[in-house]
Tab-separated table of C-alpha atoms in Angstrom:
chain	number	residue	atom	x	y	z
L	26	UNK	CA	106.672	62.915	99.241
L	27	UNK	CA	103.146	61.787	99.704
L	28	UNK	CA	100.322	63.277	96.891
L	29	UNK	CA	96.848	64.539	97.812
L	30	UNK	CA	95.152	64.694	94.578
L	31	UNK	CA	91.808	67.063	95.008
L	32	UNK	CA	89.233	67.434	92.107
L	33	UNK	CA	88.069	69.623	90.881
L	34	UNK	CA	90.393	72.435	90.858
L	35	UNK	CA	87.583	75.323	90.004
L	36	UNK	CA	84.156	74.992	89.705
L	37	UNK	CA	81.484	77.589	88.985
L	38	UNK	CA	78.076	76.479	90.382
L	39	UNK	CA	74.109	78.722	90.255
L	40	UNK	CA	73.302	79.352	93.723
L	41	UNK	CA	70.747	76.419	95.094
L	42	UNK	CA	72.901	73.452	93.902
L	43	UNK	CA	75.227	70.958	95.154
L	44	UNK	CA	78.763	70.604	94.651
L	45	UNK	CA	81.052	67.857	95.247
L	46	UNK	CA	84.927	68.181	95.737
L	47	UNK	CA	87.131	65.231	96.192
L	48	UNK	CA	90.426	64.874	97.728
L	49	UNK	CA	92.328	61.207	97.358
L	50	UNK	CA	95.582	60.298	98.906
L	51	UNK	CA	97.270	58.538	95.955
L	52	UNK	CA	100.313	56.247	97.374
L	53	UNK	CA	99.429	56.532	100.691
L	54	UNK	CA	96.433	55.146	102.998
L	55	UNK	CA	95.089	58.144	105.450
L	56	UNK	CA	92.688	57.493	108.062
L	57	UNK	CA	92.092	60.599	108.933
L	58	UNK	CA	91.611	63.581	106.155
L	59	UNK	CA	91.153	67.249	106.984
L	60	UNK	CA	89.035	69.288	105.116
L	61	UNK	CA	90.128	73.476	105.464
L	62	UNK	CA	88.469	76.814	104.006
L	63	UNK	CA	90.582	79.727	103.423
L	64	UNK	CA	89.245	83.226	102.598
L	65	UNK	CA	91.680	85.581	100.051
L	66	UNK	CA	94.654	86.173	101.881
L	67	UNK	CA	93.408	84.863	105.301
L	68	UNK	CA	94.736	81.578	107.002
L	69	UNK	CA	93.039	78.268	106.363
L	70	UNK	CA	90.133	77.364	108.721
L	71	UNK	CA	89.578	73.846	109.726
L	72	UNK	CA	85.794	72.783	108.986
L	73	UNK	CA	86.153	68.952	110.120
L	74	UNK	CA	87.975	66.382	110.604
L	75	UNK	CA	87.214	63.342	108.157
L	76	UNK	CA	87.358	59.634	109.697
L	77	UNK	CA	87.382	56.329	107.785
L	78	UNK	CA	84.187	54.415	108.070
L	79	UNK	CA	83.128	56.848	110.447
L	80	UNK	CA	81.236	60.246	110.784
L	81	UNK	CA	83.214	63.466	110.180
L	82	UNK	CA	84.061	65.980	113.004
L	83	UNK	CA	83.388	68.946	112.729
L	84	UNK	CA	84.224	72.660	113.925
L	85	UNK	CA	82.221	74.864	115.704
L	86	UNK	CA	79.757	76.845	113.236
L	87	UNK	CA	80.484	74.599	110.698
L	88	UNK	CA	77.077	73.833	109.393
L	89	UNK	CA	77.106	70.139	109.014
L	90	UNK	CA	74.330	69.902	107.090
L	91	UNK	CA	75.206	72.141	104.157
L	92	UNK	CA	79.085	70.988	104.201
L	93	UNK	CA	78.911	66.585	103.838
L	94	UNK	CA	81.865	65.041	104.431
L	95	UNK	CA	81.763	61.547	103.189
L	96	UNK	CA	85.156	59.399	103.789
L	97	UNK	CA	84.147	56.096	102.473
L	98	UNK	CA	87.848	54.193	101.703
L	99	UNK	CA	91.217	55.260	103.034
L	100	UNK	CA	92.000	57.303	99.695
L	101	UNK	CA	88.851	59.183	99.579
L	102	UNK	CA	87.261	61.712	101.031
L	103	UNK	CA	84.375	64.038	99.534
L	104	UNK	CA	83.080	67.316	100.472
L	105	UNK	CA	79.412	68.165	99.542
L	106	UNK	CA	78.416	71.401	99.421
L	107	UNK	CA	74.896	71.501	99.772
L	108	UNK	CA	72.055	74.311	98.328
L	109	UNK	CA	75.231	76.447	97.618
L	110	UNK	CA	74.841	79.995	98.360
L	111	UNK	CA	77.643	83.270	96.768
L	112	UNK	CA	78.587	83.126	100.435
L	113	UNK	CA	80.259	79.811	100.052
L	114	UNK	CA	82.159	80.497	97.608
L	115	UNK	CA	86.002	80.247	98.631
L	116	UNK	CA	88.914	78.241	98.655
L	117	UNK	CA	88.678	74.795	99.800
L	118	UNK	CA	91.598	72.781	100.521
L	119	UNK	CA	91.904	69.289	101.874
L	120	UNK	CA	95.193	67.350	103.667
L	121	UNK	CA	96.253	64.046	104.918
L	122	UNK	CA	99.205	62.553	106.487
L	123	UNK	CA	100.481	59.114	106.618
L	124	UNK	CA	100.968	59.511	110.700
L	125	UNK	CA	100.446	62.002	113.217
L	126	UNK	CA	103.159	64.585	113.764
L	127	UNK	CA	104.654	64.205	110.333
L	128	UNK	CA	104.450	66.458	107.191
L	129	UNK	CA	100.729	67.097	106.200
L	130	UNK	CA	100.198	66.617	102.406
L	131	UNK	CA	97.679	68.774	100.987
L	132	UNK	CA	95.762	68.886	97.618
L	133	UNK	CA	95.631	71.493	95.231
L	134	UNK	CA	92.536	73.342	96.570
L	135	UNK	CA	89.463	73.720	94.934
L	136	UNK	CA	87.803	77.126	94.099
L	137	UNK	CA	84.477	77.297	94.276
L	138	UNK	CA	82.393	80.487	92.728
L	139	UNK	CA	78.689	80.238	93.392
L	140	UNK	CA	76.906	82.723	91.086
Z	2	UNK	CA	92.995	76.514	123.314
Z	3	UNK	CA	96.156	76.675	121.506
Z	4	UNK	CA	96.728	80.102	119.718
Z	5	UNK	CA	99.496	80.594	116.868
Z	6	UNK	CA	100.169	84.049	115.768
Z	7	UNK	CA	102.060	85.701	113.040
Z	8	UNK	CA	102.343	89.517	113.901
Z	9	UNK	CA	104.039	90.631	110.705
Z	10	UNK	CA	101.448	90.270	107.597
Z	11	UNK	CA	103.856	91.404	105.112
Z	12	UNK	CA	107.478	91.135	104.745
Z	13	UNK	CA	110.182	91.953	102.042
Z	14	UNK	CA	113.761	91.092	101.225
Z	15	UNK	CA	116.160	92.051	98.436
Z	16	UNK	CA	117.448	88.433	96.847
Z	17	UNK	CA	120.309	87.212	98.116
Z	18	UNK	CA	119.561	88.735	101.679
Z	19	UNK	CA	118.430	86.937	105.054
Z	20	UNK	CA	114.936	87.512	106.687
Z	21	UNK	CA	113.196	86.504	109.513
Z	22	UNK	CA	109.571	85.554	110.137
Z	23	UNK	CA	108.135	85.735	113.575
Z	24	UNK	CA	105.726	83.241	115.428
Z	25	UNK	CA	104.763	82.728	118.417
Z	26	UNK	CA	102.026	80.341	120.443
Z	27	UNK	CA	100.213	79.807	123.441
Z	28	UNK	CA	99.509	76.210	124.861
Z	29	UNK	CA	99.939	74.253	127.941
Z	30	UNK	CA	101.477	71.094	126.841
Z	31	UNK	CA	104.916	70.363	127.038
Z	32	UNK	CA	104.854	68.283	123.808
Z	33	UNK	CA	104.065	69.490	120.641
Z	34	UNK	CA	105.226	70.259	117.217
Z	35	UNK	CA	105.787	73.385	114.931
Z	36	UNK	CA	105.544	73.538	111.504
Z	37	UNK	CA	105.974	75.977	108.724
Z	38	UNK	CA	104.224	75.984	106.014
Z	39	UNK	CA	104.439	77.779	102.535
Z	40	UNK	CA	101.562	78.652	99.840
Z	41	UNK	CA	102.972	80.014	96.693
Z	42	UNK	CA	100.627	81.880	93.776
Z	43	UNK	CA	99.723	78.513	93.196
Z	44	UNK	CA	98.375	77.732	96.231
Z	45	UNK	CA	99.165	74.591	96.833
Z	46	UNK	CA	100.816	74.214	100.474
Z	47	UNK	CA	104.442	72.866	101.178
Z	48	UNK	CA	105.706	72.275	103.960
Z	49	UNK	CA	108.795	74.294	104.951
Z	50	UNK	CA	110.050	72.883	107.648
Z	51	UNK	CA	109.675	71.071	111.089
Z	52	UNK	CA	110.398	71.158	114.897
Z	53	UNK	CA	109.980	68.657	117.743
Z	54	UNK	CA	109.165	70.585	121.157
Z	55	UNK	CA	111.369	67.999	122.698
Z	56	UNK	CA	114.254	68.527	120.795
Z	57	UNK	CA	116.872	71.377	121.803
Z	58	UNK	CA	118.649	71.534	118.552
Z	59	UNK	CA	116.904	74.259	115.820
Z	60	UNK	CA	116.132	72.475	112.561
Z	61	UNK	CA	117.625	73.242	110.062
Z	62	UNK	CA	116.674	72.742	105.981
Z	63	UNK	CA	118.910	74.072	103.693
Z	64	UNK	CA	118.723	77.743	103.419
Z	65	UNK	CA	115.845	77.672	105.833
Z	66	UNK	CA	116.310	77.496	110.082
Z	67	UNK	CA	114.242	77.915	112.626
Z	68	UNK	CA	115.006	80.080	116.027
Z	69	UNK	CA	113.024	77.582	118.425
Z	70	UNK	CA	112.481	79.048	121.650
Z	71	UNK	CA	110.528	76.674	123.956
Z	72	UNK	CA	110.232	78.820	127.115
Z	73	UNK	CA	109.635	82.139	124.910
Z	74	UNK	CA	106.958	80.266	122.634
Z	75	UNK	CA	108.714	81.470	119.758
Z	76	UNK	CA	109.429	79.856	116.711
Z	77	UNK	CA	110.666	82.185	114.029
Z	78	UNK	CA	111.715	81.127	110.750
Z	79	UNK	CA	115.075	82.481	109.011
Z	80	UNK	CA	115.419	82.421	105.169
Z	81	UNK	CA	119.259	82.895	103.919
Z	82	UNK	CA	120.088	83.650	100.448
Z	83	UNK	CA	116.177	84.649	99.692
Z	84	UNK	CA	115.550	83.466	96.451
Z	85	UNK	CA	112.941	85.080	93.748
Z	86	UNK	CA	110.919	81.556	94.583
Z	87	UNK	CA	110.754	82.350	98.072
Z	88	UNK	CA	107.801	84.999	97.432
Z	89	UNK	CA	105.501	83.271	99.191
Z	90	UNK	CA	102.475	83.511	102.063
Z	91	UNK	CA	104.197	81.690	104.698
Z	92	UNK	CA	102.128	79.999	107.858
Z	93	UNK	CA	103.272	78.851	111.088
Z	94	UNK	CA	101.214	76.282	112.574
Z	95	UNK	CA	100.979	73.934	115.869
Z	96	UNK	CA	100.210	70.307	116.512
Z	97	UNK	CA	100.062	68.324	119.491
Z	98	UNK	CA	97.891	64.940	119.946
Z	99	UNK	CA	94.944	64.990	117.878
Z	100	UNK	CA	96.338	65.126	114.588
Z	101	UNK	CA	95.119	68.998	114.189
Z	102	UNK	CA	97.224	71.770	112.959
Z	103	UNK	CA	96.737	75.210	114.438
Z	104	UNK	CA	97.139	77.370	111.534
Z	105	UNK	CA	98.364	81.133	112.682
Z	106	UNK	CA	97.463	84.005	110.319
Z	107	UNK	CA	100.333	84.015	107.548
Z	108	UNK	CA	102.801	86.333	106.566
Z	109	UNK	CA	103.433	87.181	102.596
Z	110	UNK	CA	106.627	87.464	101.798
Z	111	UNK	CA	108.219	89.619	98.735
Z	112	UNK	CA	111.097	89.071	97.521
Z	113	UNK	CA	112.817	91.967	95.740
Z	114	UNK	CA	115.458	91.333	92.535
């Protein structure tokens, strides 16, 4: 299948910086990436929805400001976590698919401990 | 909006025994597709297996089916001859157009040697 590389896997941050994440489709050109949070033994939650060439989409109470979503090529898409705060630390994971409807490849997740 | 819940949070099953994880979903379109999903330790999500709304027949992967049940909104996942890889948090999740998958809230499955 498809590979979603995402980088870094961990990172450990002081509270008031910014962190970036980023999540590349390796053999495979996606359009359209999806970037998810997921809380310890919760579901993932969608925070956006990240376009090609275009601005990201995002959920409601996502705050776009601290959360930048930057999808410059069709393998890359970065998440910016902005002025980090210990409440935004979690698990972030990001996905793409070749097509609609088809299997959704996801990266490895990246956990994120502001201290 | 669409809604995709998972009302059993934990499950178990001795290896070597069948078990069954429950979904079910709310939506209004006729065309759609289900998904399930698995996150191991590792965390990294695999997809399980998949099912067309429009399509009758129940996939079918291996040791892994699906009990599709279009006019129920059901979609419950059976695992056959559990292996000790199985243990797993396993999500159900819905698509239709839009590209978005529904995620519902997971189930973690044990499986006992």
């Amino acid at each position: 299948g498809a590979v979603v590389s995402q980088h870094p896997s961990w990172v450990i941050c002081k509270s008031g910086t910014s962190v970036k994440i980023e999540c590349r489709s390796l053999d495979f050109q996606a359009t359209t990436m999806f970037w998810y949070r997921q809380f310890p033994k919760q579901s993932l939650m969608l925070m956006a929805t990240s376009n090609e060439g275009s601005k990201a989409t995002y959920e409601q109470g996502v705050e776009k400001d601290k959360f930048l979503i930057n999808h410059a090529s069709l393998t890359l898409s970065t998440l910016t976590v902005t002025s980090a705060h210990p409440e935004d630390s979690s698990f972030y994971i990001c996905s793409a698919r070749v097509t609609p409807y088809t299997e959704a490849f996801f990266g490895q997740g990246t956990r994120l401990t502001v201290v | 909006a669409q809604t995709v819940t998972q009302s059993q949070p934990e499950m178990s099953v001795q290896e070597a025994e069948t078990v069954t994880l429950s979904c079910t979903y709310d939506t209004s379109e006729s065309d759609y597709y289900l998904f399930w999903y698995k996150q191991p330790p590792s965390r990294q999500m695999i997809l399980v297996i998949r099912q067309e709304a429009y399509k009758q027949q129940n996939a079918t992967e291996n040791r892994f089916s699906v009990n599709f049940q279009k006019a129920a909104k059901s979609f419950s996942l059976k695992i056959s001859d559990s292996q000790l890889g199985d243990a797993a948090m396993y999500f159900c999740a819905y698509e239709t157009s839009g590209s978005r998958l529904t995620f519902g809230e997971g189930t973690q499955l044990t499986v006992n040697p």
